[in-house]
Tab-separated table of C-alpha atoms and ligand atoms in Angstrom:
chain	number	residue	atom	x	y	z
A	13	UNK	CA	-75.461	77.827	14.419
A	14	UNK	CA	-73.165	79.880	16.690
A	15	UNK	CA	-73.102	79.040	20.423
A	16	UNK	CA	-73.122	82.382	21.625
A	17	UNK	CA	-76.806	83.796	20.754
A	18	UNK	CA	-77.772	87.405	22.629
A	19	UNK	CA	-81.602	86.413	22.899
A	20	UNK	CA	-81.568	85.368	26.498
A	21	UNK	CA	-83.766	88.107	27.559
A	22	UNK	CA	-82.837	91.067	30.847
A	23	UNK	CA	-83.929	89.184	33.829
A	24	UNK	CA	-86.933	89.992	36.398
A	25	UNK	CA	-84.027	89.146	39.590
A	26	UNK	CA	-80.323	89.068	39.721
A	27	UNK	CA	-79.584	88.473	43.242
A	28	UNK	CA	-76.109	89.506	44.371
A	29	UNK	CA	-74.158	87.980	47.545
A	30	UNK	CA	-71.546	89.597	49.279
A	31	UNK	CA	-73.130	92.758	48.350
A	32	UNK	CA	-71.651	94.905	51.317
A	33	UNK	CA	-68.191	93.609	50.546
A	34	UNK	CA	-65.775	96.057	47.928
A	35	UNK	CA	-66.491	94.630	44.448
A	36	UNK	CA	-70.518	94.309	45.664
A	37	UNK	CA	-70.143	98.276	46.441
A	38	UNK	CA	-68.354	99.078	43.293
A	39	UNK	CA	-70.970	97.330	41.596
A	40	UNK	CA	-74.262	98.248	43.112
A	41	UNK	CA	-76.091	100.788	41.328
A	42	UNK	CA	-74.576	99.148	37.907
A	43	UNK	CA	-76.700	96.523	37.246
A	44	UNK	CA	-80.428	97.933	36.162
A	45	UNK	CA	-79.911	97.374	32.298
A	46	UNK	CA	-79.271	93.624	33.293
A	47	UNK	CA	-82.500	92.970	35.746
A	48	UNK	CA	-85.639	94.179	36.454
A	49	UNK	CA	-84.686	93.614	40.522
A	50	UNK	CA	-81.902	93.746	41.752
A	51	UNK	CA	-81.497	91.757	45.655
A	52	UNK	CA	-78.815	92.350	47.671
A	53	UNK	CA	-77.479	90.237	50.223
A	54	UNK	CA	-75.082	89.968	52.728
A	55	UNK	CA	-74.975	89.168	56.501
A	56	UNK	CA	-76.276	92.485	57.346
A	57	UNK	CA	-79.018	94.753	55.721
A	58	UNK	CA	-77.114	96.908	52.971
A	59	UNK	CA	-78.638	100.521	51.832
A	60	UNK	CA	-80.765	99.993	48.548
A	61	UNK	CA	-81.527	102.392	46.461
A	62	UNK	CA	-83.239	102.344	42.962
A	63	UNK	CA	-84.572	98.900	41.971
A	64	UNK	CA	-82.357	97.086	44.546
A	65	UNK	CA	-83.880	95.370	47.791
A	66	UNK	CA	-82.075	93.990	50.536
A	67	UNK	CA	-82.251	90.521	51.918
A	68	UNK	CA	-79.542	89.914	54.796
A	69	UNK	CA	-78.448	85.960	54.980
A	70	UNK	CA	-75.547	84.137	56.278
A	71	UNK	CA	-74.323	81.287	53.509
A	72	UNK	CA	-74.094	79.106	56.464
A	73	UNK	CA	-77.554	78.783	56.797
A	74	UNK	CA	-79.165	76.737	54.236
A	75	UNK	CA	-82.719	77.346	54.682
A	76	UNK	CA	-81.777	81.062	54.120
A	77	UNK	CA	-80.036	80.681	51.029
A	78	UNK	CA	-82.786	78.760	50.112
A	79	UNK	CA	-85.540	81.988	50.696
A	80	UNK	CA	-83.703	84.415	49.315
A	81	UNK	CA	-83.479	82.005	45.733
A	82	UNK	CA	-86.683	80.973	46.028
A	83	UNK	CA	-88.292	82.445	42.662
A	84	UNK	CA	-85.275	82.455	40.975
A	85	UNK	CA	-82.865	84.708	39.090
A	86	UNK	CA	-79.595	84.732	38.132
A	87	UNK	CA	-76.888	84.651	40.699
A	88	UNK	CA	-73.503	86.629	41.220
A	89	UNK	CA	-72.171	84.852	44.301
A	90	UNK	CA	-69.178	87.479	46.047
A	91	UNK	CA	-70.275	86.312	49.365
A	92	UNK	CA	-67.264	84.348	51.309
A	93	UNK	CA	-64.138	85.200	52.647
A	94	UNK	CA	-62.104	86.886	50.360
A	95	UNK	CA	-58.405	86.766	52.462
A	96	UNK	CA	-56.612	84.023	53.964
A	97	UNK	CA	-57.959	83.134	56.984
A	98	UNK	CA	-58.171	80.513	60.083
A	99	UNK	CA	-59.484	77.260	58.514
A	100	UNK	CA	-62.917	77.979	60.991
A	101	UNK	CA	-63.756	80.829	59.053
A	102	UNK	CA	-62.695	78.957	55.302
A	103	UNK	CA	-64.666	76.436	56.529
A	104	UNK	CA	-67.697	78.165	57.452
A	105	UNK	CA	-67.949	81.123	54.909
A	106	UNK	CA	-66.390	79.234	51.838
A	107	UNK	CA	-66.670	75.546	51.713
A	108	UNK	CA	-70.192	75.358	54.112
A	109	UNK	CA	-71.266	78.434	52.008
A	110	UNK	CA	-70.559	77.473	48.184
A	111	UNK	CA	-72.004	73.955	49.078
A	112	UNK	CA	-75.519	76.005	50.314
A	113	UNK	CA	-75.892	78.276	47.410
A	114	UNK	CA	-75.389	75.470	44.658
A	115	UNK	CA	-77.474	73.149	46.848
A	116	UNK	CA	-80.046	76.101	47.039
A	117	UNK	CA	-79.949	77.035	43.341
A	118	UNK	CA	-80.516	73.305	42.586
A	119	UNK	CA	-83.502	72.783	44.558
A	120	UNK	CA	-84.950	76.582	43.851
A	121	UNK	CA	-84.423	75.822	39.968
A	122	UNK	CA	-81.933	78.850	39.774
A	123	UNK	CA	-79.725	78.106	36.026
A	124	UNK	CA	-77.064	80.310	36.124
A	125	UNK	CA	-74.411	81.287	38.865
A	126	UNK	CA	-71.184	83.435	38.646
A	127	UNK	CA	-68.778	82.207	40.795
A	128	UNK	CA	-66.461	84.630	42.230
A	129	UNK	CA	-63.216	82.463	42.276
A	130	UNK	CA	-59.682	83.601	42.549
A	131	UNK	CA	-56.303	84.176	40.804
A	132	UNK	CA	-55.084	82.765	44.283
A	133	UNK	CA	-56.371	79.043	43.424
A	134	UNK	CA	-53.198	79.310	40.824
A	135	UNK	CA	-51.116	81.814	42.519
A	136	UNK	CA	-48.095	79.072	42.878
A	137	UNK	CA	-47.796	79.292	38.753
A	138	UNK	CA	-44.670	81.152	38.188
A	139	UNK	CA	-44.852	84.775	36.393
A	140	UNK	CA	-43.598	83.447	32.980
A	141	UNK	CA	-46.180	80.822	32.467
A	142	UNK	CA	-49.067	81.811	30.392
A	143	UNK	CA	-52.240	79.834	31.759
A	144	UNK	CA	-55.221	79.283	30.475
A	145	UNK	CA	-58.379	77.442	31.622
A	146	UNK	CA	-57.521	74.465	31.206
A	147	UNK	CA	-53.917	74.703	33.357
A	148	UNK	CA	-54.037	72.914	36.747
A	149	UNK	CA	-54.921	74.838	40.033
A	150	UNK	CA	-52.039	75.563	42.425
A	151	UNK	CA	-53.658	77.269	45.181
A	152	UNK	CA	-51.234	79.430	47.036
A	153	UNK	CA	-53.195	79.324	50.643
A	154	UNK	CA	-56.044	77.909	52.184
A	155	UNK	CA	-58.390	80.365	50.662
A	156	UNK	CA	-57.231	79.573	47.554
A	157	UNK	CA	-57.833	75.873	47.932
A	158	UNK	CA	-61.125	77.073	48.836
A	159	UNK	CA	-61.697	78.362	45.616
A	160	UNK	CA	-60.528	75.519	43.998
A	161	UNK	CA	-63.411	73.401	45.919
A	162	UNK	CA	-65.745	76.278	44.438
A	163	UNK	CA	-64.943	75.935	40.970
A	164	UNK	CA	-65.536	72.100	41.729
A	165	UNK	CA	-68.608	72.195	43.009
A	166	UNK	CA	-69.747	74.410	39.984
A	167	UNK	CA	-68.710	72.374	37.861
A	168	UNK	CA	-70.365	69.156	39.660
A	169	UNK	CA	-73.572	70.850	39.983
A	170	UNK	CA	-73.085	71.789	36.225
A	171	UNK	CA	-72.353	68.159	34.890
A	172	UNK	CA	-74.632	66.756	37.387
A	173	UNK	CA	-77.886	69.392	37.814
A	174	UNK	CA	-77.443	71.248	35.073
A	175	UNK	CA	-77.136	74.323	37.029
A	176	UNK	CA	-74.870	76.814	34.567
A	177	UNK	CA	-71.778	78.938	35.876
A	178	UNK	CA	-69.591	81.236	34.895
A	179	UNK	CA	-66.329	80.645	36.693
A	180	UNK	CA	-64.117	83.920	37.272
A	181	UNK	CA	-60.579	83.560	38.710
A	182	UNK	CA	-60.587	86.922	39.363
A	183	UNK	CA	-56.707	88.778	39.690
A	184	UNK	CA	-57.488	92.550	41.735
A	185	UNK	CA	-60.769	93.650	40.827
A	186	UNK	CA	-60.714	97.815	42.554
A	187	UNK	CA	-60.580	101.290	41.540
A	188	UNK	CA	-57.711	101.474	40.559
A	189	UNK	CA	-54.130	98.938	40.458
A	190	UNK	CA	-52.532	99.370	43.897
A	191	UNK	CA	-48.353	98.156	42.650
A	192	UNK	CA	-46.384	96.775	40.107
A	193	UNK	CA	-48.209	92.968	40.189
A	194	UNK	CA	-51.575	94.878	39.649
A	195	UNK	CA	-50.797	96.259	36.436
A	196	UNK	CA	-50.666	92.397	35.094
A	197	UNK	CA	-53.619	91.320	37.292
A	198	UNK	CA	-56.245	94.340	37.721
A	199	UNK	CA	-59.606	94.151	36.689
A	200	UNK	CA	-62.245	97.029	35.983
A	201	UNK	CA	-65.236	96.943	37.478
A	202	UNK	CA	-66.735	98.198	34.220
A	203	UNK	CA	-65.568	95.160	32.022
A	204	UNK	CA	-66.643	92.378	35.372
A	205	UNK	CA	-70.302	94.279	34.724
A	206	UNK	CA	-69.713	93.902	30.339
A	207	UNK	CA	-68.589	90.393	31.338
A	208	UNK	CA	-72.144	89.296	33.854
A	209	UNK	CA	-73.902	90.860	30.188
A	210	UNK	CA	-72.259	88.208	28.388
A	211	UNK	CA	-73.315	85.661	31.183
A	212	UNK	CA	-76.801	86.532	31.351
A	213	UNK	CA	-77.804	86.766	27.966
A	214	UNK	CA	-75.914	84.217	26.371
A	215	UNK	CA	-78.472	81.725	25.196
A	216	UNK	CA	-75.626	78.826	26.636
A	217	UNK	CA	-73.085	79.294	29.191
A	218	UNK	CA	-72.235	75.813	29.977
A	219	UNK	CA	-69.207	75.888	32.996
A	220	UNK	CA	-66.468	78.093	31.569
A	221	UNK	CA	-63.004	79.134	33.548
A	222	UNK	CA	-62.443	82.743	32.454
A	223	UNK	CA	-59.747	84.698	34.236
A	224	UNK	CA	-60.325	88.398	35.419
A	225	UNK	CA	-58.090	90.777	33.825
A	226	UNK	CA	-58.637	93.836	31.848
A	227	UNK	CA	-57.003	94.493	28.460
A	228	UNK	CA	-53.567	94.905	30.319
A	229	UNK	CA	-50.189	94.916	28.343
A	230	UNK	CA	-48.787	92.861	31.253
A	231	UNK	CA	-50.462	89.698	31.139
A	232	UNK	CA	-50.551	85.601	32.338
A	233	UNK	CA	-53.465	84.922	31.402
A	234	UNK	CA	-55.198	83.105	28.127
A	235	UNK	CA	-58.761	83.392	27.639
A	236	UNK	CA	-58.798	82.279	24.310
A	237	UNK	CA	-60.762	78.830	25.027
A	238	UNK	CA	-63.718	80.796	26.167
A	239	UNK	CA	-63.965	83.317	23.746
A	240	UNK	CA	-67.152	82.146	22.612
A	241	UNK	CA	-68.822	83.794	25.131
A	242	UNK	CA	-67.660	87.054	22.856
A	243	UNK	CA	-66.294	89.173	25.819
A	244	UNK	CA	-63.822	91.526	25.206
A	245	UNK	CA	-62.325	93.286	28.083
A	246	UNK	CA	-61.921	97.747	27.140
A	247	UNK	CA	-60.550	98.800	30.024
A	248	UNK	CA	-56.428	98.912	30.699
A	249	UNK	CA	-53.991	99.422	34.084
A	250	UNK	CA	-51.750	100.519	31.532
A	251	UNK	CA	-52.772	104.162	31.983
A	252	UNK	CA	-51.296	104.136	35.698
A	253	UNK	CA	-47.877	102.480	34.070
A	254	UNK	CA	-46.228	105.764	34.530
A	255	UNK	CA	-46.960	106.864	38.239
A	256	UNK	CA	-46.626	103.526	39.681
A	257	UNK	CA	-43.820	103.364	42.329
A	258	UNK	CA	-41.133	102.212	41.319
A	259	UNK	CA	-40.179	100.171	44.948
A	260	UNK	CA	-40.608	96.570	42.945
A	261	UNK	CA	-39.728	93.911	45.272
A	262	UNK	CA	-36.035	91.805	43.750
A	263	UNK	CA	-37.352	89.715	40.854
A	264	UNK	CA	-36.069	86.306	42.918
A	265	UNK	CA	-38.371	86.919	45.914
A	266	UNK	CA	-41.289	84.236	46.248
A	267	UNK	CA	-44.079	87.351	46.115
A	268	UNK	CA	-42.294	88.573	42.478
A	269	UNK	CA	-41.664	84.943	41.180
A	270	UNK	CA	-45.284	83.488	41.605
A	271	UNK	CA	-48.663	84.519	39.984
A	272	UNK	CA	-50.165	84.832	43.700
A	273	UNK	CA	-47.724	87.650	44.627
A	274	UNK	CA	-47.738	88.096	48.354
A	275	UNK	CA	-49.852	85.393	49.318
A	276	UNK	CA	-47.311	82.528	48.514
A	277	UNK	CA	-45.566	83.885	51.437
A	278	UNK	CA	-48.295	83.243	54.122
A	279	UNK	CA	-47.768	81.144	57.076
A	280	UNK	CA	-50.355	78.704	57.988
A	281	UNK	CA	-53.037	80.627	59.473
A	282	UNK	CA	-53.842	77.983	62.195
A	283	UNK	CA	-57.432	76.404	62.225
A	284	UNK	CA	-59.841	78.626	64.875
A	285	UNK	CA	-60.523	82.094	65.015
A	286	UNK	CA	-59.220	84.147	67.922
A	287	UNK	CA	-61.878	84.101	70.808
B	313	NAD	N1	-61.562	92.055	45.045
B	313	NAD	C1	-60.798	91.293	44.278
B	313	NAD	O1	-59.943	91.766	43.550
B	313	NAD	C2	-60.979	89.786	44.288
B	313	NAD	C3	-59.964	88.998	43.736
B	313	NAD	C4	-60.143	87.621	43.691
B	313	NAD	C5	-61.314	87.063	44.170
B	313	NAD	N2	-62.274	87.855	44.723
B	313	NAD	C6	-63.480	87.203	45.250
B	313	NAD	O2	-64.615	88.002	44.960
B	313	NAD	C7	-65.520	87.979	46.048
B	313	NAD	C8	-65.788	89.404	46.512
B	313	NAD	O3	-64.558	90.027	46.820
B	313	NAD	P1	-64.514	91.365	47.679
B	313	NAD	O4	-63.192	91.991	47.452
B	313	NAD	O5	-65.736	92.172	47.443
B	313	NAD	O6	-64.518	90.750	49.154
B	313	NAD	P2	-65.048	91.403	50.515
B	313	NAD	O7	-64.358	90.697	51.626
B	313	NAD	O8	-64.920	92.889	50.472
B	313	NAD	O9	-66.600	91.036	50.528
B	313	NAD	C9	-67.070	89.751	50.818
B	313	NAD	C10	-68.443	89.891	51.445
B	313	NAD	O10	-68.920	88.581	51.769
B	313	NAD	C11	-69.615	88.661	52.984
B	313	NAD	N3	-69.600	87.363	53.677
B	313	NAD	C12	-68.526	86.703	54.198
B	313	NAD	N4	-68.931	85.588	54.831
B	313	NAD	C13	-70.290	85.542	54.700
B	313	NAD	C14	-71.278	84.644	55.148
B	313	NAD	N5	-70.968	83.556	55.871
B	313	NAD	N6	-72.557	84.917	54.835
B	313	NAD	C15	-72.910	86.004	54.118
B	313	NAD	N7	-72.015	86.913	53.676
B	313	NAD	C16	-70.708	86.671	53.966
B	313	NAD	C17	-68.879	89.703	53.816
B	313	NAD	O11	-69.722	90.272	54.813
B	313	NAD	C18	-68.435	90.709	52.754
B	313	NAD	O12	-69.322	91.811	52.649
B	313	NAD	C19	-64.904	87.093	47.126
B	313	NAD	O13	-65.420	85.786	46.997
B	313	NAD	C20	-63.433	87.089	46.783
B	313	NAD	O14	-62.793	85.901	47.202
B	313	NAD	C21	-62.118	89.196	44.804
């Protein structure tokens, strides 16, 4: 009997976090065929339209989290800081916050989570190394070693509760690839929205590391070990190959040698935010 079964039926909530942030924009309006409701969330009301509503909650609180679960659904979790950042804010937004939304969808019987997580929790692997999810992290900054503690706490809520995730280390999920390392790393929003299909209906996830490219020629990444989830990634950078600008950085700088790009270079970004 195959793992991968398409009878987990459209569900009545999906409830999306982060939702005013870029890839909860680009994916807003997307996401009817998968849910009869749609709730989005962020720290401030977003516009709804359709069969969305909006629920505003900060991940720091707890209690929130726990309303806006309450009667389950399936859950994409964006919400967080998505850029390096003074350790306050990491703190707050992604170690305080993953803890409350896996706490939350334990004790509000939520089963399935997609984790936004990051190419920058192994963005000290060098270019030429082909990883796969089973290579060790090397987080290339503190946000990335908070997305290492993410994918950690899935997985411990997973092998503990039971609670099913879907673990995306995603590379640049926008319109469009923005330079040269994009055209390895960029991801379409249309195949992230094919890939929460595979997610919600599969009849079991279990805890999987998948990376977040598109079918690019340029690539570092190995999702072969999770290919029974049956995703298959349509969409390509390669048609922006040709107009890309050519103003590469030298192939021996840190930001063209590692997987992370530009982020290897980061200072420490000291521990409180400005007053
Ligand atoms: N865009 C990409 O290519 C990319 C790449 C790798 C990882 N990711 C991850 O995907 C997720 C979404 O990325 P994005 O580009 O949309 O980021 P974004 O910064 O545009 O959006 C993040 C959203 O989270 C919200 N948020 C932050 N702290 C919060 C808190 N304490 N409570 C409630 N909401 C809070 C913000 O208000 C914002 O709207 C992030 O977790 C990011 O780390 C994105």
């Amino acid at each position: 009997m195959p793992i991968f079964e398409t009878d987990r039926p459209k569900r009545s909530r999906l409830i999306v976090t982060g939702a005013a942030g870029g890839i909860g924009q680009m994916i807003r309006g997307k996401l009817d065929h998968l849910a009869d409701e749609v709730v989005l969330s962020d720290i401030d009301d977003v516009e709804v339209s359709g069969n969305e509503v909006s629920r505003p909650c900060d991940l720091t609180d707890l209690d929130g989290i726990r309303a806006l679960l309450k009667g389950g659904g399936d859950v994409l979790h964006f919400g967080g800081q998505s850029m390096e950042a003074p350790f306050e804010r990491i703190l707050n937004s992604n170690l305080i916050g993953t803890y409350n939304l896996y706490e939350a969808a334990r004790l509000e019987g939520v089963r399935r989570v997609f984790f936004a997580s990051s190419n920058h929790a192994i963005g000290f692997h060098p270019r030429e190394e082909m990883l796969d999810a089973d290579s060790v992290t090397r987080p290339d900054t503190l946000y990335g070693v908070s997305k290492v503690y993410g994918e950690a706490m899935a997985r411990f809520y997973y092998d503990k509760f039971g609670v099913e995730s879907l673990i995306l280390r995603i590379g640049s999920c926008f319109p469009k690839p923005a330079d040269q390392r994009q055209l390895a790393t960029w991801m379409s929003v249309d195949d992230m929205i094919r890939l929460f299909g595979r997610m919600i209906h599969a009849h079991r996830l279990g805890c999987p590391i998948l990376y977040g490219a598109s079918d690019n020629t340029e690539s570092w990444w190995d999702n072969s070990k999770t290919a029974y989830l049956g995703w298959q990634p349509q969409d390509s950078s390669d048609a922006w190959r040709d107009g890309m600008p050519d103003d590469y950085w030298h192939p021996d700088e840190p930001k063209a040698r590692y997987q992370g790009g530009i982020f290897v270079t980061y200072g420490h970004p000291g521990t409180k935010m400005p007053e």
